[in-house]
């Protein structure tokens, strides 16, 4: 019995101490309108039971009424779209709010903050539908359960009033596994349907030198993935040739008409420390093509550069070489002056005389030099008496016949030097080390007193 009937019964009952009159009829009608206005409307659950509100959630293909729902199987790191749809045969009168999705080892992100609104005609009735999408990315293998999610809705009731409340979705299960035996959960890789790589180089000057900088920018764009899952490719390791200064990474995730795109931009500045040729290395990574179900490899190519030294960098790089070179030059100059001083009042070494005469190509002087050395070293006047070896006799005959062969003069001179006779009185019999001893700059004090 409605409140209107109760009020009318109370007015007409014997407990009312006045009689019903004709002028009470308008008051009675007015009271009935008031009571009907304040009468409680059906809540949101009543509308759901009566079929005036629908709430459905799914992943993969939208299930039809009566379909048996089985867990969807996906790959690790693959994008999974959770669809949440609210429908009514009347219209939605307020904004819909969806509770947060929290699942262990799953990244959940509502990339599109706006719902998709459309209408659908079913059995002659036009339904208003509002669909929300939440992207999920399972990070490990296993079975996952999307819990009951609260959805705050507000719709128009059949009596024209606005009815709001919180409905809950049904739990949804899905399974994730590694898509390939060549992949592991420890190695860096990601899943996408399309990947694009762009690399740019920028020099601080056209002709590089020590102190200049090279800026390397790598952009990775992926479809149906998440920016935080894209790999960090530039390792930024410093070497003796350059120092690496990484810049903050720029991550971006966008969604437009169901097209999910992500990008990761990495930038590193390399400051050249040494001159010469050096290489900035290449990098590679793997990604799983979830559309074509195959493993792909991507390579980011390196590049070879050449930088010139500055005076400061040259000295810094070759300071040890410079020191040894200067020290060697000083020793060489000192040796030259010492030799000149030693041979200032002494005869020129025979090997040096031979070399000079060979360079001049003076055959007569060379023959004279050979006979003079023969007399000094062996006290002999004929070459044939020095040795009976075949080669020696042939060279002796060549010299006597006037042949000017440098190798003949050289062999004869060496043979004379190696003659095993008494050479105790010869100044040339001493070794080169004995003859190159540096004399004292000052005489000994004992010699002064004599």
Short mmCIF file of C-alpha atoms in Angstrom, two decimals:
data_model
loop_
_atom_site.label_atom_id
_atom_site.label_comp_id
_atom_site.label_asym_id
_atom_site.label_seq_id
_atom_site.Cartn_x
_atom_site.Cartn_y
_atom_site.Cartn_z
CA UNK A 1 0.00 0.00 0.00
CA UNK A 2 1.37 3.41 -0.99
CA UNK A 3 1.69 6.43 1.26
CA UNK A 4 -1.16 8.03 -0.61
CA UNK A 5 -3.52 5.17 0.33
CA UNK A 6 -2.38 5.30 3.94
CA UNK A 7 -2.99 9.01 4.13
CA UNK A 8 -6.42 8.66 2.57
CA UNK A 9 -7.31 5.87 5.00
CA UNK A 10 -6.17 7.95 7.93
CA UNK A 11 -8.29 10.89 6.83
CA UNK A 12 -11.35 8.70 6.40
CA UNK A 13 -10.82 6.70 9.61
CA UNK A 14 -12.78 7.25 12.79
CA UNK A 15 -9.61 8.50 14.53
CA UNK A 16 -9.88 11.69 12.50
CA UNK A 17 -12.14 13.98 14.53
CA UNK A 18 -13.62 15.89 11.65
CA UNK A 19 -15.85 14.85 8.86
CA UNK A 20 -14.75 14.61 5.33
CA UNK A 21 -15.99 17.46 3.30
CA UNK A 22 -15.80 18.33 -0.34
CA UNK A 23 -13.16 20.99 0.24
CA UNK A 24 -10.80 18.34 1.59
CA UNK A 25 -10.54 16.60 -1.76
CA UNK A 26 -7.98 19.06 -3.25
CA UNK A 27 -5.88 18.79 -0.10
CA UNK A 28 -5.97 15.04 -0.38
CA UNK A 29 -4.78 15.16 -3.98
CA UNK A 30 -2.00 17.56 -3.08
CA UNK A 31 -0.78 15.31 -0.28
CA UNK A 32 -0.76 12.35 -2.62
CA UNK A 33 1.51 14.24 -5.03
CA UNK A 34 3.86 15.17 -2.22
CA UNK A 35 4.06 11.61 -0.94
CA UNK A 36 4.67 10.26 -4.43
CA UNK A 37 7.47 12.78 -4.99
CA UNK A 38 9.30 11.78 -1.81
CA UNK A 39 8.74 8.09 -2.36
CA UNK A 40 12.10 6.28 -2.70
CA UNK A 41 13.03 5.24 -6.24
CA UNK A 42 14.64 1.91 -7.04
CA UNK A 43 18.42 1.79 -6.33
CA UNK A 44 21.17 0.96 -8.87
CA UNK A 45 21.09 -2.75 -7.99
CA UNK A 46 17.36 -2.90 -8.71
CA UNK A 47 18.02 -1.35 -12.11
CA UNK A 48 20.75 -3.91 -12.77
CA UNK A 49 18.41 -6.77 -11.83
CA UNK A 50 15.64 -5.38 -14.02
CA UNK A 51 18.00 -5.09 -16.99
CA UNK A 52 18.00 -1.29 -17.08
CA UNK A 53 21.76 -1.21 -16.36
CA UNK A 54 24.48 -3.53 -17.64
CA UNK A 55 28.11 -3.75 -16.51
CA UNK A 56 30.49 -6.12 -18.28
CA UNK A 57 34.29 -6.47 -18.34
CA UNK A 58 36.47 -8.64 -20.56
CA UNK A 59 39.86 -9.04 -22.24
CA UNK A 60 40.35 -10.22 -25.79
CA UNK A 61 37.11 -10.76 -27.73
CA UNK A 62 33.90 -9.43 -26.21
CA UNK A 63 31.89 -12.39 -24.90
CA UNK A 64 28.32 -12.94 -26.01
CA UNK A 65 25.53 -13.65 -23.53
CA UNK A 66 25.73 -17.26 -22.45
CA UNK A 67 29.32 -17.83 -23.69
CA UNK A 68 31.64 -19.90 -21.50
CA UNK A 69 34.54 -17.71 -20.44
CA UNK A 70 38.00 -19.35 -20.48
CA UNK A 71 41.28 -17.69 -19.37
CA UNK A 72 42.95 -15.77 -22.17
CA UNK A 73 46.56 -16.78 -22.93
CA UNK A 74 49.07 -13.98 -23.63
CA UNK A 75 52.85 -13.46 -23.69
CA UNK A 76 54.96 -11.92 -20.98
CA UNK A 77 55.32 -8.14 -21.56
CA UNK A 78 52.46 -8.26 -24.08
CA UNK A 79 49.85 -5.52 -23.94
CA UNK A 80 46.52 -6.81 -22.61
CA UNK A 81 43.49 -4.52 -22.86
CA UNK A 82 40.89 -4.72 -20.11
CA UNK A 83 37.53 -3.44 -21.42
CA UNK A 84 34.89 -2.18 -19.00
CA UNK A 85 31.52 -1.26 -20.50
CA UNK A 86 28.42 0.33 -18.94
CA UNK A 87 25.12 0.19 -20.88
CA UNK A 88 21.52 1.30 -20.32
CA UNK A 89 18.41 1.41 -22.53
CA UNK A 90 17.89 5.01 -21.37
CA UNK A 91 20.88 7.30 -20.90
CA UNK A 92 23.83 7.97 -18.60
CA UNK A 93 23.23 11.09 -16.53
CA UNK A 94 26.62 11.44 -14.82
CA UNK A 95 30.31 10.70 -15.14
CA UNK A 96 31.53 7.15 -14.68
CA UNK A 97 34.45 6.48 -12.35
CA UNK A 98 36.46 3.25 -12.35
CA UNK A 99 38.49 2.00 -9.42
CA UNK A 100 42.21 1.39 -9.69
CA UNK A 101 43.58 -1.93 -10.94
CA UNK A 102 46.24 -3.47 -8.72
CA UNK A 103 47.63 -6.89 -9.62
CA UNK A 104 51.01 -8.23 -8.41
CA UNK A 105 53.66 -8.40 -11.18
CA UNK A 106 51.36 -6.58 -13.61
CA UNK A 107 51.69 -2.96 -14.77
CA UNK A 108 48.25 -1.39 -15.15
CA UNK A 109 47.85 1.97 -16.88
CA UNK A 110 44.71 3.82 -17.99
CA UNK A 111 46.28 5.61 -20.95
CA UNK A 112 43.03 7.04 -22.29
CA UNK A 113 41.27 9.21 -19.73
CA UNK A 114 38.17 9.51 -21.92
CA UNK A 115 35.63 6.78 -22.57
CA UNK A 116 34.22 5.74 -25.92
CA UNK A 117 30.49 6.51 -26.15
CA UNK A 118 28.23 4.92 -28.75
CA UNK A 119 24.71 3.58 -29.20
CA UNK A 120 23.50 0.15 -30.24
CA UNK A 121 20.05 -1.00 -31.21
CA UNK A 122 19.01 -4.35 -29.71
CA UNK A 123 15.55 -5.86 -30.38
CA UNK A 124 14.14 -2.51 -31.32
CA UNK A 125 15.57 -0.75 -28.26
CA UNK A 126 18.40 1.77 -28.46
CA UNK A 127 21.08 1.22 -25.83
CA UNK A 128 23.59 3.87 -24.73
CA UNK A 129 27.01 2.34 -24.14
CA UNK A 130 30.19 3.73 -22.57
CA UNK A 131 33.45 1.75 -22.83
CA UNK A 132 36.64 2.25 -20.84
CA UNK A 133 40.03 0.66 -21.55
CA UNK A 134 42.85 -0.18 -19.14
CA UNK A 135 46.14 -1.56 -20.53
CA UNK A 136 47.81 -4.37 -18.59
CA UNK A 137 51.40 -5.65 -19.00
CA UNK A 138 52.26 -8.93 -17.20
CA UNK A 139 55.91 -8.95 -16.18
CA UNK A 140 56.29 -12.61 -15.26
CA UNK A 141 54.90 -15.97 -16.27
CA UNK A 142 51.91 -17.37 -14.44
CA UNK A 143 48.15 -17.06 -13.93
CA UNK A 144 46.69 -13.68 -13.02
CA UNK A 145 43.28 -12.65 -11.69
CA UNK A 146 41.77 -9.22 -12.26
CA UNK A 147 39.72 -8.67 -9.08
CA UNK A 148 36.20 -7.23 -8.86
CA UNK A 149 36.54 -3.56 -9.77
CA UNK A 150 34.20 -0.86 -8.42
CA UNK A 151 32.48 1.24 -11.10
CA UNK A 152 30.53 4.33 -10.05
CA UNK A 153 27.64 4.97 -12.50
CA UNK A 154 24.62 7.24 -12.71
CA UNK A 155 21.71 6.54 -15.05
CA UNK A 156 18.17 7.65 -15.72
CA UNK A 157 15.49 5.47 -14.10
CA UNK A 158 12.21 4.56 -15.83
CA UNK A 159 10.35 7.08 -13.63
CA UNK A 160 12.65 9.86 -14.89
CA UNK A 161 14.76 10.18 -11.76
CA UNK A 162 18.59 9.94 -11.62
CA UNK A 163 19.89 6.84 -9.90
CA UNK A 164 23.55 6.48 -8.97
CA UNK A 165 25.61 3.85 -7.24
CA UNK A 166 28.61 1.56 -7.39
CA UNK A 167 28.55 -1.68 -9.32
CA UNK A 168 31.31 -4.32 -9.42
CA UNK A 169 32.77 -6.22 -12.36
CA UNK A 170 33.21 -9.98 -12.33
CA UNK A 171 36.74 -11.40 -11.72
CA UNK A 172 38.69 -12.16 -14.92
CA UNK A 173 41.53 -14.65 -15.31
CA UNK A 174 44.34 -14.72 -17.87
CA UNK A 175 47.62 -16.61 -18.29
CA UNK A 176 51.05 -15.27 -19.34
CA UNK A 177 54.07 -17.24 -20.55
CA UNK A 178 57.36 -16.67 -22.39
CA UNK A 179 56.69 -16.56 -26.13
CA UNK A 180 60.03 -18.11 -27.15
CA UNK A 181 62.66 -20.40 -25.70
CA UNK A 182 65.31 -17.89 -26.80
CA UNK A 183 64.01 -15.38 -24.27
CA UNK A 184 64.20 -15.25 -20.51
CA UNK A 185 62.64 -13.06 -17.88
CA UNK A 186 66.12 -11.83 -16.84
CA UNK A 187 67.28 -10.69 -20.29
CA UNK A 188 66.08 -7.26 -21.55
CA UNK A 189 63.36 -7.49 -24.21
CA UNK A 190 59.85 -6.23 -24.78
CA UNK A 191 56.74 -7.06 -26.75
CA UNK A 192 55.16 -4.88 -29.44
CA UNK A 193 53.43 -5.06 -32.81
CA UNK A 194 55.75 -2.60 -34.58
CA UNK A 195 59.09 -0.95 -33.74
CA UNK A 196 60.83 2.01 -35.38
CA UNK A 197 64.38 3.22 -34.57
CA UNK A 198 65.88 6.61 -35.39
CA UNK A 199 69.42 7.81 -34.64
CA UNK A 200 70.92 11.30 -35.03
CA UNK A 201 74.50 12.58 -34.67
CA UNK A 202 75.46 16.18 -33.99
CA UNK A 203 79.01 17.59 -33.86
CA UNK A 204 80.08 20.74 -32.06
CA UNK A 205 82.35 21.54 -35.04
CA UNK A 206 82.90 20.14 -38.52
CA UNK A 207 86.61 19.42 -37.92
CA UNK A 208 86.74 17.62 -34.59
CA UNK A 209 89.55 18.21 -32.13
CA UNK A 210 90.21 17.37 -28.51
CA UNK A 211 87.63 19.10 -26.29
CA UNK A 212 84.84 19.04 -28.92
CA UNK A 213 81.58 17.18 -28.28
CA UNK A 214 79.46 14.70 -30.22
CA UNK A 215 75.76 14.38 -29.33
CA UNK A 216 74.13 11.02 -30.02
CA UNK A 217 70.31 10.80 -29.91
CA UNK A 218 68.48 7.47 -30.20
CA UNK A 219 64.68 7.30 -30.47
CA UNK A 220 62.80 4.01 -30.13
CA UNK A 221 59.10 4.01 -31.06
CA UNK A 222 56.89 1.00 -30.40
CA UNK A 223 53.25 0.20 -31.03
CA UNK A 224 51.21 -1.63 -28.39
CA UNK A 225 53.89 -1.39 -25.73
CA UNK A 226 54.81 0.83 -22.76
CA UNK A 227 57.66 3.35 -22.65
CA UNK A 228 59.05 2.04 -19.35
CA UNK A 229 59.44 -1.39 -20.96
CA UNK A 230 61.56 -0.13 -23.87
CA UNK A 231 65.27 -0.96 -23.39
CA UNK A 232 67.96 1.43 -22.22
CA UNK A 233 70.40 1.08 -25.14
CA UNK A 234 73.13 3.70 -24.54
CA UNK A 235 75.42 2.26 -21.87
CA UNK A 236 77.42 5.52 -21.57
CA UNK A 237 80.76 3.88 -20.79
CA UNK A 238 83.74 6.24 -20.81
CA UNK A 239 87.09 5.39 -22.47
CA UNK A 240 90.48 7.02 -22.82
CA UNK A 241 89.27 8.63 -26.07
CA UNK A 242 86.09 10.22 -24.71
CA UNK A 243 83.91 10.92 -21.68
CA UNK A 244 80.16 10.17 -21.81
CA UNK A 245 77.56 12.50 -20.27
CA UNK A 246 74.02 11.04 -20.45
CA UNK A 247 71.01 13.36 -20.57
CA UNK A 248 67.64 12.61 -18.89
CA UNK A 249 65.58 10.10 -20.85
CA UNK A 250 62.28 11.25 -22.33
CA UNK A 251 59.40 8.76 -22.13
CA UNK A 252 56.01 9.22 -23.77
CA UNK A 253 52.84 7.13 -24.05
CA UNK A 254 49.94 8.17 -26.26
CA UNK A 255 46.61 6.71 -27.38
CA UNK A 256 44.48 7.77 -30.29
CA UNK A 257 41.44 5.87 -31.53
CA UNK A 258 42.62 2.60 -30.08
CA UNK A 259 46.17 3.05 -31.42
CA UNK A 260 48.62 2.79 -28.50
CA UNK A 261 52.11 4.16 -29.13
CA UNK A 262 55.13 4.60 -26.87
CA UNK A 263 58.50 6.22 -27.36
CA UNK A 264 61.82 6.44 -25.53
CA UNK A 265 64.42 9.09 -26.39
CA UNK A 266 67.98 8.70 -25.10
CA UNK A 267 70.70 11.30 -25.57
CA UNK A 268 74.38 11.20 -24.64
CA UNK A 269 77.08 13.85 -25.11
CA UNK A 270 80.58 12.49 -25.79
CA UNK A 271 83.45 14.88 -25.02
CA UNK A 272 86.67 13.97 -26.87
CA UNK A 273 89.68 13.46 -24.58
CA UNK A 274 92.39 12.29 -27.02
CA UNK A 275 93.20 12.82 -30.64
CA UNK A 276 93.15 10.12 -33.26
CA UNK A 277 90.54 7.70 -34.53
CA UNK A 278 87.90 6.29 -32.22
CA UNK A 279 84.59 4.44 -32.54
CA UNK A 280 81.31 5.02 -30.76
CA UNK A 281 79.95 1.47 -30.44
CA UNK A 282 76.81 -0.09 -31.85
CA UNK A 283 74.02 -1.52 -29.67
CA UNK A 284 71.42 -4.21 -30.22
CA UNK A 285 68.28 -5.50 -28.53
CA UNK A 286 65.51 -8.07 -29.08
CA UNK A 287 61.75 -7.64 -29.17
CA UNK A 288 58.82 -10.00 -29.64
CA UNK A 289 56.46 -9.29 -32.51
CA UNK A 290 53.13 -10.21 -30.89
CA UNK A 291 51.29 -9.61 -34.16
CA UNK A 292 53.31 -12.03 -36.30
CA UNK A 293 54.46 -14.22 -33.38
CA UNK A 294 58.19 -14.08 -34.06
CA UNK A 295 61.37 -12.85 -32.39
CA UNK A 296 63.05 -9.79 -33.95
CA UNK A 297 66.51 -8.25 -33.46
CA UNK A 298 67.30 -4.57 -33.88
CA UNK A 299 70.77 -3.00 -34.30
CA UNK A 300 71.68 0.61 -33.60
CA UNK A 301 74.78 1.25 -35.70
CA UNK A 302 77.93 2.89 -34.35
CA UNK A 303 80.18 5.36 -36.14
CA UNK A 304 83.92 6.05 -36.51
CA UNK A 305 85.27 9.56 -35.83
CA UNK A 306 88.67 11.19 -36.09
CA UNK A 307 89.83 14.08 -33.92
CA UNK A 308 92.93 16.28 -34.10
CA UNK A 309 95.25 16.93 -31.18
CA UNK A 310 95.77 20.28 -29.51
CA UNK A 311 99.21 21.10 -28.11
CA UNK A 312 98.03 20.42 -24.58
CA UNK A 313 96.37 17.12 -25.47
CA UNK A 314 99.38 16.03 -27.54
CA UNK A 315 101.76 16.61 -24.63
CA UNK A 316 99.36 14.88 -22.27
CA UNK A 317 99.01 11.86 -24.51
CA UNK A 318 102.67 11.50 -25.50
CA UNK A 319 104.51 12.98 -22.50
CA UNK A 320 106.51 9.78 -21.93
CA UNK A 321 107.46 9.53 -25.58
CA UNK A 322 108.51 13.19 -25.60
CA UNK A 323 110.67 12.70 -22.52
CA UNK A 324 112.42 9.65 -23.95
CA UNK A 325 112.89 11.35 -27.31
CA UNK A 326 114.45 14.44 -25.72
CA UNK A 327 116.68 12.28 -23.53
CA UNK A 328 117.77 10.22 -26.54
CA UNK A 329 118.47 13.37 -28.55
CA UNK A 330 120.61 14.75 -25.72
CA UNK A 331 122.56 11.49 -25.52
CA UNK A 332 123.03 11.42 -29.31
CA UNK A 333 124.27 15.00 -29.43
CA UNK A 334 126.61 14.31 -26.51
CA UNK A 335 127.95 11.20 -28.26
CA UNK A 336 128.61 13.12 -31.47
CA UNK A 337 130.53 15.84 -29.65
CA UNK A 338 132.46 13.22 -27.69
CA UNK A 339 133.43 11.36 -30.87
CA UNK A 340 134.52 14.56 -32.54
CA UNK A 341 136.60 15.49 -29.52
CA UNK A 342 138.11 11.99 -29.32
CA UNK A 343 139.11 11.89 -32.99
CA UNK A 344 140.25 15.48 -33.14
CA UNK A 345 143.93 14.46 -32.59
CA UNK A 346 143.59 10.80 -33.63
CA UNK A 347 143.34 9.12 -37.03
CA UNK A 348 139.89 8.47 -38.45
CA UNK A 349 138.66 4.89 -37.89
CA UNK A 350 139.24 2.63 -40.83
CA UNK A 351 135.56 1.60 -41.05
CA UNK A 352 134.56 5.26 -41.40
CA UNK A 353 137.22 5.86 -44.05
CA UNK A 354 135.99 2.81 -46.00
CA UNK A 355 132.41 3.99 -45.80
CA UNK A 356 133.26 7.45 -47.07
CA UNK A 357 135.28 6.07 -49.97
CA UNK A 358 132.47 3.64 -50.91
CA UNK A 359 130.01 6.49 -50.88
CA UNK A 360 132.30 8.57 -53.15
CA UNK A 361 132.85 5.61 -55.53
CA UNK A 362 136.56 6.37 -55.87
CA UNK A 363 138.03 3.02 -56.99
CA UNK A 364 141.71 4.11 -57.03
CA UNK A 365 141.48 5.49 -53.49
CA UNK A 366 139.74 2.30 -52.33
CA UNK A 367 142.51 0.08 -53.74
CA UNK A 368 145.15 2.27 -52.09
CA UNK A 369 143.21 2.07 -48.81
CA UNK A 370 143.02 -1.73 -49.01
CA UNK A 371 146.79 -2.11 -49.62
CA UNK A 372 147.60 0.34 -46.84
CA UNK A 373 145.39 -1.59 -44.43
CA UNK A 374 147.06 -4.81 -45.62
CA UNK A 375 150.49 -3.45 -44.74
CA UNK A 376 149.34 -2.04 -41.38
CA UNK A 377 147.39 -5.07 -40.21
CA UNK A 378 149.47 -7.94 -41.64
CA UNK A 379 152.82 -6.40 -42.68
CA UNK A 380 152.22 -8.13 -46.03
CA UNK A 381 152.41 -6.50 -49.46
CA UNK A 382 150.44 -9.06 -51.47
CA UNK A 383 146.81 -9.99 -50.91
CA UNK A 384 147.33 -13.57 -52.05
CA UNK A 385 149.58 -14.29 -49.01
CA UNK A 386 146.90 -13.45 -46.47
CA UNK A 387 144.61 -16.42 -47.15
CA UNK A 388 144.30 -19.37 -49.50
CA UNK A 389 140.52 -19.54 -49.43
CA UNK A 390 138.82 -19.59 -52.81
CA UNK A 391 136.62 -16.58 -52.13
CA UNK A 392 139.57 -14.54 -50.88
CA UNK A 393 141.64 -15.36 -53.93
CA UNK A 394 138.76 -14.45 -56.28
CA UNK A 395 138.26 -11.08 -54.54
CA UNK A 396 142.02 -10.39 -54.65
CA UNK A 397 142.12 -11.10 -58.37
CA UNK A 398 139.07 -8.87 -58.96
CA UNK A 399 140.81 -6.02 -57.14
CA UNK A 400 144.01 -6.43 -59.11
CA UNK A 401 142.06 -6.48 -62.40
CA UNK A 402 140.54 -3.11 -61.55
CA UNK A 403 136.97 -4.16 -60.81
CA UNK A 404 135.17 -1.61 -58.66
CA UNK A 405 132.73 -3.79 -56.78
CA UNK A 406 131.77 -2.38 -53.38
CA UNK A 407 131.09 -5.82 -51.94
CA UNK A 408 134.62 -6.94 -52.96
CA UNK A 409 136.23 -3.99 -51.18
CA UNK A 410 134.12 -4.64 -48.09
CA UNK A 411 134.98 -8.38 -47.93
CA UNK A 412 138.68 -7.68 -48.40
CA UNK A 413 138.69 -5.10 -45.65
CA UNK A 414 136.91 -7.50 -43.26
CA UNK A 415 139.34 -10.28 -44.15
CA UNK A 416 142.30 -8.06 -43.39
CA UNK A 417 140.74 -7.02 -40.08
CA UNK A 418 140.29 -10.66 -39.10
CA UNK A 419 143.84 -11.71 -40.06
CA UNK A 420 145.19 -13.81 -37.14
CA UNK A 421 148.67 -12.29 -37.16
CA UNK A 422 150.48 -10.28 -34.49
CA UNK A 423 148.63 -7.05 -34.22
CA UNK A 424 149.76 -5.98 -30.77
CA UNK A 425 151.30 -2.82 -32.16
CA UNK A 426 148.34 -1.92 -34.34
CA UNK A 427 146.13 0.92 -33.20
CA UNK A 428 143.20 -0.62 -35.09
CA UNK A 429 143.39 -3.97 -33.28
CA UNK A 430 141.43 -2.70 -30.31
CA UNK A 431 137.69 -3.08 -30.19
CA UNK A 432 135.46 -0.15 -31.00
CA UNK A 433 134.41 0.07 -27.34
CA UNK A 434 138.02 0.43 -26.22
CA UNK A 435 138.74 3.03 -28.89
CA UNK A 436 135.58 5.03 -28.05
CA UNK A 437 136.39 5.46 -24.37
CA UNK A 438 135.73 9.03 -23.34
CA UNK A 439 138.96 10.70 -22.17
CA UNK A 440 139.05 12.54 -18.92
CA UNK A 441 138.30 16.22 -19.16
CA UNK A 442 141.12 17.08 -16.74
CA UNK A 443 144.41 15.28 -16.13
CA UNK A 444 144.82 13.32 -12.92
CA UNK A 445 146.30 15.22 -9.98
CA UNK A 446 149.05 12.62 -9.65
CA UNK A 447 150.18 13.39 -13.19
CA UNK A 448 150.42 17.11 -12.34
CA UNK A 449 152.87 16.50 -9.54
CA UNK A 450 155.25 14.60 -11.73
#
